[in-house]
PDB file of N, CA and C in Angstrom:
ATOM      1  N   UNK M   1       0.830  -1.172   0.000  1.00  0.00           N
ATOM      2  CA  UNK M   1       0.000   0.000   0.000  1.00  0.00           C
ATOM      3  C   UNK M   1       0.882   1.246   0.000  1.00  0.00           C
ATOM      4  N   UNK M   2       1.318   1.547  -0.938  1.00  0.00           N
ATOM      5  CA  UNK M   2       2.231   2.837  -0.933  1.00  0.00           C
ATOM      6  C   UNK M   2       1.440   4.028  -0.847  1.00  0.00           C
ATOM      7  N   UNK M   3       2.253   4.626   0.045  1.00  0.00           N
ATOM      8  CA  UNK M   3       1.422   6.270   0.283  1.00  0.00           C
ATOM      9  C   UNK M   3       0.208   5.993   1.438  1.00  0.00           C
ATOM     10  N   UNK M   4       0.089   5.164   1.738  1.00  0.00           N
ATOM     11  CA  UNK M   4      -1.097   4.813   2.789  1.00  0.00           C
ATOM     12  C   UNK M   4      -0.507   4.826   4.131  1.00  0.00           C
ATOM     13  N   UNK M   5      -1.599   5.870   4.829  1.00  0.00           N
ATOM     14  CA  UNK M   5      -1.011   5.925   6.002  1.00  0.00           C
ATOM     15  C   UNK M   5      -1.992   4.776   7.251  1.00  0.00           C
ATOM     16  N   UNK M   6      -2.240   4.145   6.506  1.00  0.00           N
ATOM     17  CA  UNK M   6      -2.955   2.936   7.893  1.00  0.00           C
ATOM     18  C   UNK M   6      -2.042   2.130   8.448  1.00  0.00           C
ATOM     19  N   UNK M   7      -1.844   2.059   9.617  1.00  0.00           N
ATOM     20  CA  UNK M   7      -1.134   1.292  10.613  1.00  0.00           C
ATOM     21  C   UNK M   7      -1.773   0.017  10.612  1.00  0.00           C
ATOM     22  N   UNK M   8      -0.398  -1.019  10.841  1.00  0.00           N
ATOM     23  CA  UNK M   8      -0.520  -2.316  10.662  1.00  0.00           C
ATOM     24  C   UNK M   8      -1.478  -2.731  11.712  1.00  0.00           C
ATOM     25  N   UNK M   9      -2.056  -4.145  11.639  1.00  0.00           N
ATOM     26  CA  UNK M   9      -3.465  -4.425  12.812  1.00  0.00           C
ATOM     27  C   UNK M   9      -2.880  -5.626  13.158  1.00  0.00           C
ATOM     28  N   UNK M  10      -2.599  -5.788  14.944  1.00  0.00           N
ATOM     29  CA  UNK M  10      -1.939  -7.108  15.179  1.00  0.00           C
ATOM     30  C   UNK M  10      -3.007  -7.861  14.688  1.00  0.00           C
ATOM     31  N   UNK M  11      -1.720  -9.224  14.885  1.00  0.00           N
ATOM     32  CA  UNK M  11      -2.006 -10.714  13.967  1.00  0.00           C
ATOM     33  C   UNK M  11      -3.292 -11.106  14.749  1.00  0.00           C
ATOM     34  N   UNK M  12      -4.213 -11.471  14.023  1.00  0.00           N
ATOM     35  CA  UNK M  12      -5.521 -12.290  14.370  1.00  0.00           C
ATOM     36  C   UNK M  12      -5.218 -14.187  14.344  1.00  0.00           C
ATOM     37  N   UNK M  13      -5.789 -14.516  15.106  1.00  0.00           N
ATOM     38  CA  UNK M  13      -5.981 -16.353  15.408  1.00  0.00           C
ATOM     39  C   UNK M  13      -7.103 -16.800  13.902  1.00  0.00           C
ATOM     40  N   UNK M  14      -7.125 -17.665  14.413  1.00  0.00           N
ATOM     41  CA  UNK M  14      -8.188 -18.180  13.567  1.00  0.00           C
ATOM     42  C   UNK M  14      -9.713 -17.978  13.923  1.00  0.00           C
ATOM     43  N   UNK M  15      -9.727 -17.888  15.102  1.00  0.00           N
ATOM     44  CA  UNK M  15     -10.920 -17.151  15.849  1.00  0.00           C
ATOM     45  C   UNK M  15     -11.260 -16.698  15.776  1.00  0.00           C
ATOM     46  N   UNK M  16     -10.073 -15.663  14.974  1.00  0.00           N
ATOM     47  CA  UNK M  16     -10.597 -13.649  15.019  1.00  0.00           C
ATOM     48  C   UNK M  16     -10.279 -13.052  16.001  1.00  0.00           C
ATOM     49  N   UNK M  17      -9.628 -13.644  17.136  1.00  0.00           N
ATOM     50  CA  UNK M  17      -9.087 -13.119  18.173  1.00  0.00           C
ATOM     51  C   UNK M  17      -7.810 -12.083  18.113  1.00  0.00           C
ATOM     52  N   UNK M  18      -7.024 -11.286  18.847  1.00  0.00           N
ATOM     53  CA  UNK M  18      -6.264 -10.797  18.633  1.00  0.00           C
ATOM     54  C   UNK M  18      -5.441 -11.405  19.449  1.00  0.00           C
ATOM     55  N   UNK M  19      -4.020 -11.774  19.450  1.00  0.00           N
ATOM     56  CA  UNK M  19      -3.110 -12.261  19.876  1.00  0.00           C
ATOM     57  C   UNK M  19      -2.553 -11.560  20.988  1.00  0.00           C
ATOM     58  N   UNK M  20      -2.587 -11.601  22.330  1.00  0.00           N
ATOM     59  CA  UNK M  20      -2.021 -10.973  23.105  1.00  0.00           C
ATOM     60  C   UNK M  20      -3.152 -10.362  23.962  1.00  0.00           C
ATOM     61  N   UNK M  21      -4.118 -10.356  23.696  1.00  0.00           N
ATOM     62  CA  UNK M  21      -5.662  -9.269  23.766  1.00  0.00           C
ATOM     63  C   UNK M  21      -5.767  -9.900  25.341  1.00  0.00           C
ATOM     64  N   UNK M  22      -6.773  -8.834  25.722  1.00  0.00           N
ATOM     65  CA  UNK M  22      -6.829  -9.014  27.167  1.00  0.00           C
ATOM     66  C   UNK M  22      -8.810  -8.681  27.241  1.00  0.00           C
ATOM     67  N   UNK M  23      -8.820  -9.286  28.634  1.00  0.00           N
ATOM     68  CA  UNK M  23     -10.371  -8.750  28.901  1.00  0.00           C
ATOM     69  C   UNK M  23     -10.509  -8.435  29.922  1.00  0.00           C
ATOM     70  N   UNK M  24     -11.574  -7.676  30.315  1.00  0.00           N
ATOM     71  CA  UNK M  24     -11.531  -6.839  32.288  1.00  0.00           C
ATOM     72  C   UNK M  24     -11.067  -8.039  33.291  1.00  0.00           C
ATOM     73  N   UNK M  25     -10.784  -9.386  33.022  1.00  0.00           N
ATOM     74  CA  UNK M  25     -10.346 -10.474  33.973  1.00  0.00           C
ATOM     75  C   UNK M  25      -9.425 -10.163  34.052  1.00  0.00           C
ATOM     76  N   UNK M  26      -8.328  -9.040  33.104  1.00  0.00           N
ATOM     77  CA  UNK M  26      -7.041  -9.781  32.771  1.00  0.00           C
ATOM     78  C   UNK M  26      -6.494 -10.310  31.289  1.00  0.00           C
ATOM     79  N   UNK M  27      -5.614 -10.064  30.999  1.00  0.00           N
ATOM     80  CA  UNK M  27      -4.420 -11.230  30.302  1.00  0.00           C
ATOM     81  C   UNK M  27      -5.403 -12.596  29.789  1.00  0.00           C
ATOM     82  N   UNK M  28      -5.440 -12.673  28.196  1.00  0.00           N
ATOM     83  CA  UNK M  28      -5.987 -14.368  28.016  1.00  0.00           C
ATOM     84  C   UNK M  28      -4.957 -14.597  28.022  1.00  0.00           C
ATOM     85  N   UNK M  29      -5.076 -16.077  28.409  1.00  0.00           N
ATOM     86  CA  UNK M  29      -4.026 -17.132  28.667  1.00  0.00           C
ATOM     87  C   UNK M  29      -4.439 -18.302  27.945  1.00  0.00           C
ATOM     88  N   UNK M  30      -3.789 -19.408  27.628  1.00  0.00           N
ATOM     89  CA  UNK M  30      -3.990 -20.523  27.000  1.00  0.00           C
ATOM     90  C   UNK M  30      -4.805 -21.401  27.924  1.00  0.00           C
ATOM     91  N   UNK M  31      -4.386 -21.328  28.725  1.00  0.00           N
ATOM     92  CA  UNK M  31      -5.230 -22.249  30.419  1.00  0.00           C
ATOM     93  C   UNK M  31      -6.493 -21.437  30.651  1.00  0.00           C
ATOM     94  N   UNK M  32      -7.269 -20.623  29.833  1.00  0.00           N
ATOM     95  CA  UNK M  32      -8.496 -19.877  29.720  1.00  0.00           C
ATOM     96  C   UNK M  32      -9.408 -20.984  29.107  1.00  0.00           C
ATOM     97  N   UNK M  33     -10.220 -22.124  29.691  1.00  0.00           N
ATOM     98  CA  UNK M  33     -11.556 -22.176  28.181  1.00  0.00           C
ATOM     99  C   UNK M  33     -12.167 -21.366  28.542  1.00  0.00           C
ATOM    100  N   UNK M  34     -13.595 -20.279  27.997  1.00  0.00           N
ATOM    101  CA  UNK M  34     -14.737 -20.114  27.998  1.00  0.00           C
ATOM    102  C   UNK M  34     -15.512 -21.362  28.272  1.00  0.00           C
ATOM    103  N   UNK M  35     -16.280 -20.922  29.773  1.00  0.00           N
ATOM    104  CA  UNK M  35     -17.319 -21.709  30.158  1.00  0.00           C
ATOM    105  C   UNK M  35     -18.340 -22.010  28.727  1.00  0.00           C
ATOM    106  N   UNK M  36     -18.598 -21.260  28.007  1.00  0.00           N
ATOM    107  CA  UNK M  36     -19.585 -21.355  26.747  1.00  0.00           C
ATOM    108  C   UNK M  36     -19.454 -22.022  25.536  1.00  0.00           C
ATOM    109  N   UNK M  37     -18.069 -21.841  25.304  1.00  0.00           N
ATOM    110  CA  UNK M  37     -17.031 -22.863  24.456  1.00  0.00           C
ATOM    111  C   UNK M  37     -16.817 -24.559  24.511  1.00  0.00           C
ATOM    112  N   UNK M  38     -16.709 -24.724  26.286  1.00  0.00           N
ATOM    113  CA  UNK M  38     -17.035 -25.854  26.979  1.00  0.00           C
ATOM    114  C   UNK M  38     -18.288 -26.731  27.006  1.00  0.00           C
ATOM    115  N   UNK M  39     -18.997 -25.968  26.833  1.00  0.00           N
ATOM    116  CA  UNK M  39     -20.437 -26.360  26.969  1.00  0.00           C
ATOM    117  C   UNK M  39     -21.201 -26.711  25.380  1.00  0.00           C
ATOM    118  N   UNK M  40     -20.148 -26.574  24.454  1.00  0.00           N
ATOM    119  CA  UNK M  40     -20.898 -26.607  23.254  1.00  0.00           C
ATOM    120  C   UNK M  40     -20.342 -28.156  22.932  1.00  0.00           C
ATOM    121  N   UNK M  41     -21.706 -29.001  21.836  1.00  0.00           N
ATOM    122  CA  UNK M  41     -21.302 -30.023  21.594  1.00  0.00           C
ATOM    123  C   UNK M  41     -19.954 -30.299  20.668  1.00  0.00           C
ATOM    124  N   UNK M  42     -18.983 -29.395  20.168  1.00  0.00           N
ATOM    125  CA  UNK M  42     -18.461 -29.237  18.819  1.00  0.00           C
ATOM    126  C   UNK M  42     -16.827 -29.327  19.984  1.00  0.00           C
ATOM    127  N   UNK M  43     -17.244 -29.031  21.401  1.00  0.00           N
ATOM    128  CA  UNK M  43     -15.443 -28.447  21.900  1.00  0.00           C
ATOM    129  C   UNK M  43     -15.910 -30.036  23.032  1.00  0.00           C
ATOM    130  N   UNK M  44     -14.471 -31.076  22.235  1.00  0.00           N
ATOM    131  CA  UNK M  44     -14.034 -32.057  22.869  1.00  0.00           C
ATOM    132  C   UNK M  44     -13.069 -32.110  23.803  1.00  0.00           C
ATOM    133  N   UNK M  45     -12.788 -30.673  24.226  1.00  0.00           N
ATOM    134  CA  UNK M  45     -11.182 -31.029  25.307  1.00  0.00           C
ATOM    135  C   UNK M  45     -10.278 -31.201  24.732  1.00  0.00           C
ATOM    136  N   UNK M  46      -9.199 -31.930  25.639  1.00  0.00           N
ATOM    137  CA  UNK M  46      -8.018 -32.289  24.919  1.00  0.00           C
ATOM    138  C   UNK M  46      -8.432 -33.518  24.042  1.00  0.00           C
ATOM    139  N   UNK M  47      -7.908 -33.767  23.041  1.00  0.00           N
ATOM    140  CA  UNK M  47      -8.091 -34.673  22.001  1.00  0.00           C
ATOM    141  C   UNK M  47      -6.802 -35.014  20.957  1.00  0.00           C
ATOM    142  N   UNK M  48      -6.237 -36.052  21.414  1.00  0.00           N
ATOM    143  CA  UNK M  48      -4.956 -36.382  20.123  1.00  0.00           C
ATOM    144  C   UNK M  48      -5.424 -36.058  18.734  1.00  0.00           C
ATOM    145  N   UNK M  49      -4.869 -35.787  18.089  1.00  0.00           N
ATOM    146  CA  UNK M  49      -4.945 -36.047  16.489  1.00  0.00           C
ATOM    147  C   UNK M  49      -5.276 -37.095  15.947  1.00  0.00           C
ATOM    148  N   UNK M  50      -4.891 -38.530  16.099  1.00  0.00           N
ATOM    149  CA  UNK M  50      -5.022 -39.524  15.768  1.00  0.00           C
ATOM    150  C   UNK M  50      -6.573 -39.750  15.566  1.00  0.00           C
ATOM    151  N   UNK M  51      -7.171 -39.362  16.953  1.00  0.00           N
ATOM    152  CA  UNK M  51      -8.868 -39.509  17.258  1.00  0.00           C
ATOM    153  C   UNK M  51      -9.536 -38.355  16.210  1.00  0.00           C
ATOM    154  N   UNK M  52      -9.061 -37.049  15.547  1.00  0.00           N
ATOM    155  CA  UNK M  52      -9.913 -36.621  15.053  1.00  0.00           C
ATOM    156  C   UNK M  52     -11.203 -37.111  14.005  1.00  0.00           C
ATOM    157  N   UNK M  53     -10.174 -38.268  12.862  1.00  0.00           N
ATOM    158  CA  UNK M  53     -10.758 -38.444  11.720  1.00  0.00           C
ATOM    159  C   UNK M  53     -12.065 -39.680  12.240  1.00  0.00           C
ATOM    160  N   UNK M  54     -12.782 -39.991  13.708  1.00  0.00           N
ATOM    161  CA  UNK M  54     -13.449 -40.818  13.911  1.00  0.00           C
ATOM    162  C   UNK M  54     -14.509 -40.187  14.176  1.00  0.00           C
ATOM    163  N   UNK M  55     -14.286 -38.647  14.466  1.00  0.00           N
ATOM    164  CA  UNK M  55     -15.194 -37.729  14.943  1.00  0.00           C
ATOM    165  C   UNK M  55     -15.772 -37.198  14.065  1.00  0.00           C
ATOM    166  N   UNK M  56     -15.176 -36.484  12.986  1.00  0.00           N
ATOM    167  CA  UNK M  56     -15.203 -35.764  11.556  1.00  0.00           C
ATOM    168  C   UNK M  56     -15.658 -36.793  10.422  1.00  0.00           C
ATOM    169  N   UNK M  57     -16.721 -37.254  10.355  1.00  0.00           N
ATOM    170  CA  UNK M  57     -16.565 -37.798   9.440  1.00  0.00           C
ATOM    171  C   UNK M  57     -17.755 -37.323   8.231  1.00  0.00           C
ATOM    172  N   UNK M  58     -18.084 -36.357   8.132  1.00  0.00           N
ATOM    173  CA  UNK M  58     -18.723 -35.666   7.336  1.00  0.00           C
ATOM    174  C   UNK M  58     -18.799 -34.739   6.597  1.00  0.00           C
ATOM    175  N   UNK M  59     -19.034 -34.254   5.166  1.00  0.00           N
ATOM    176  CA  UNK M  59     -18.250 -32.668   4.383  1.00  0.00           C
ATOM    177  C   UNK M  59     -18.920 -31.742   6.234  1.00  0.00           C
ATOM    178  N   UNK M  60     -17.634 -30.949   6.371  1.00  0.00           N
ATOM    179  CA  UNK M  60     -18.533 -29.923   7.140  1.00  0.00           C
ATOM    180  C   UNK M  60     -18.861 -30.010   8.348  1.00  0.00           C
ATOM    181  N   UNK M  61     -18.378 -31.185   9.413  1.00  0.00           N
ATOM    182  CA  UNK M  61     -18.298 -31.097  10.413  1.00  0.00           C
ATOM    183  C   UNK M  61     -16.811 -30.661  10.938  1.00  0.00           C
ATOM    184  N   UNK M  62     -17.033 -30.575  12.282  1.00  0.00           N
ATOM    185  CA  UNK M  62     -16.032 -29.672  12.475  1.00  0.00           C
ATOM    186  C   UNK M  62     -15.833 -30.021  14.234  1.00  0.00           C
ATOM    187  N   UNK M  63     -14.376 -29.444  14.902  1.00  0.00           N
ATOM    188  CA  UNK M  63     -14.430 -29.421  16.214  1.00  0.00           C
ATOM    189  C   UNK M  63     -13.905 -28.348  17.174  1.00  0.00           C
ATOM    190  N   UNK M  64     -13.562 -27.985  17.959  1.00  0.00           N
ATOM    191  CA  UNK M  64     -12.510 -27.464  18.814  1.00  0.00           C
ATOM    192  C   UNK M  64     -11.936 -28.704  19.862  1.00  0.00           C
ATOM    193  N   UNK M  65     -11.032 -28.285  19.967  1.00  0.00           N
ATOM    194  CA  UNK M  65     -10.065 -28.907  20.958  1.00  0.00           C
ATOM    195  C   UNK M  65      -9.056 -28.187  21.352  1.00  0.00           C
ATOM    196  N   UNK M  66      -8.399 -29.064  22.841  1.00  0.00           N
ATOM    197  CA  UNK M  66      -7.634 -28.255  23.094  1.00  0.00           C
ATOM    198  C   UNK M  66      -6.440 -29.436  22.550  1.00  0.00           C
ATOM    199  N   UNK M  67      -5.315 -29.008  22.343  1.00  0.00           N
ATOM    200  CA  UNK M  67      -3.452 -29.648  21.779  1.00  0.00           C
ATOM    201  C   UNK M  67      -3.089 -30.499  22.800  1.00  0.00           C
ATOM    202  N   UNK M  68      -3.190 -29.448  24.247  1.00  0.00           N
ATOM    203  CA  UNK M  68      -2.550 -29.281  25.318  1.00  0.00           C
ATOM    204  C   UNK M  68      -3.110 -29.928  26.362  1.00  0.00           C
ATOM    205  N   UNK M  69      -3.037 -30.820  27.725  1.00  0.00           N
ATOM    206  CA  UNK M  69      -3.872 -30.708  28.918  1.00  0.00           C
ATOM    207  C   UNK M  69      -3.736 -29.907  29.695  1.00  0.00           C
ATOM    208  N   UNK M  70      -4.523 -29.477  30.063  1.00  0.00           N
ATOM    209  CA  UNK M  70      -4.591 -28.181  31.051  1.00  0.00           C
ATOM    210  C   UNK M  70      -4.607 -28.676  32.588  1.00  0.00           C
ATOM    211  N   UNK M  71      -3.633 -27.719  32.926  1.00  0.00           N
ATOM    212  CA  UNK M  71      -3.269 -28.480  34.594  1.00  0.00           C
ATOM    213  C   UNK M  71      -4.226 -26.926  35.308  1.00  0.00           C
ATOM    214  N   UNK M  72      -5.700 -27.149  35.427  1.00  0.00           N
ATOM    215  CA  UNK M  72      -5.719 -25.899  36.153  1.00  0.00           C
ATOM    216  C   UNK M  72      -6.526 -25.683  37.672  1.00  0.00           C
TER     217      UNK M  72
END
């Protein structure tokens, strides 16, 4: 964009989240779920990779998970 004076916009997640972003709690952290996130049928927790393709098995389904176990 030459000649443009718009300032760069930190990096977004896949979420749409902003990286680093905070909320009146505080600092997100990785050891954060959303109670609401939790509660949806689509967010399995921690989940290996191996297990995804038993879950997914349709154009268009989809999941969250977490990588990591959370010690919290």
């Amino acid at each position: 964009m030459a000649g443009s004076s718009e300032k760069p916009t930190p990096n977004k997640s896949k979420s749409g989240s902003r990286e680093g972003a905070s909320t009146s709690d505080g600092p997100v952290t990785q050891n954060k779920i959303d109670p609401w996130i939790a509660s949806q049928s689509y967010y399995h927790g921690y989940l290996p990779r191996q297990d995804i393709p038993s879950i997914l098995s349709q154009h268009g389904d989809f999941l969250v998970r977490s990588t990591e176990v959370l010690h919290v």
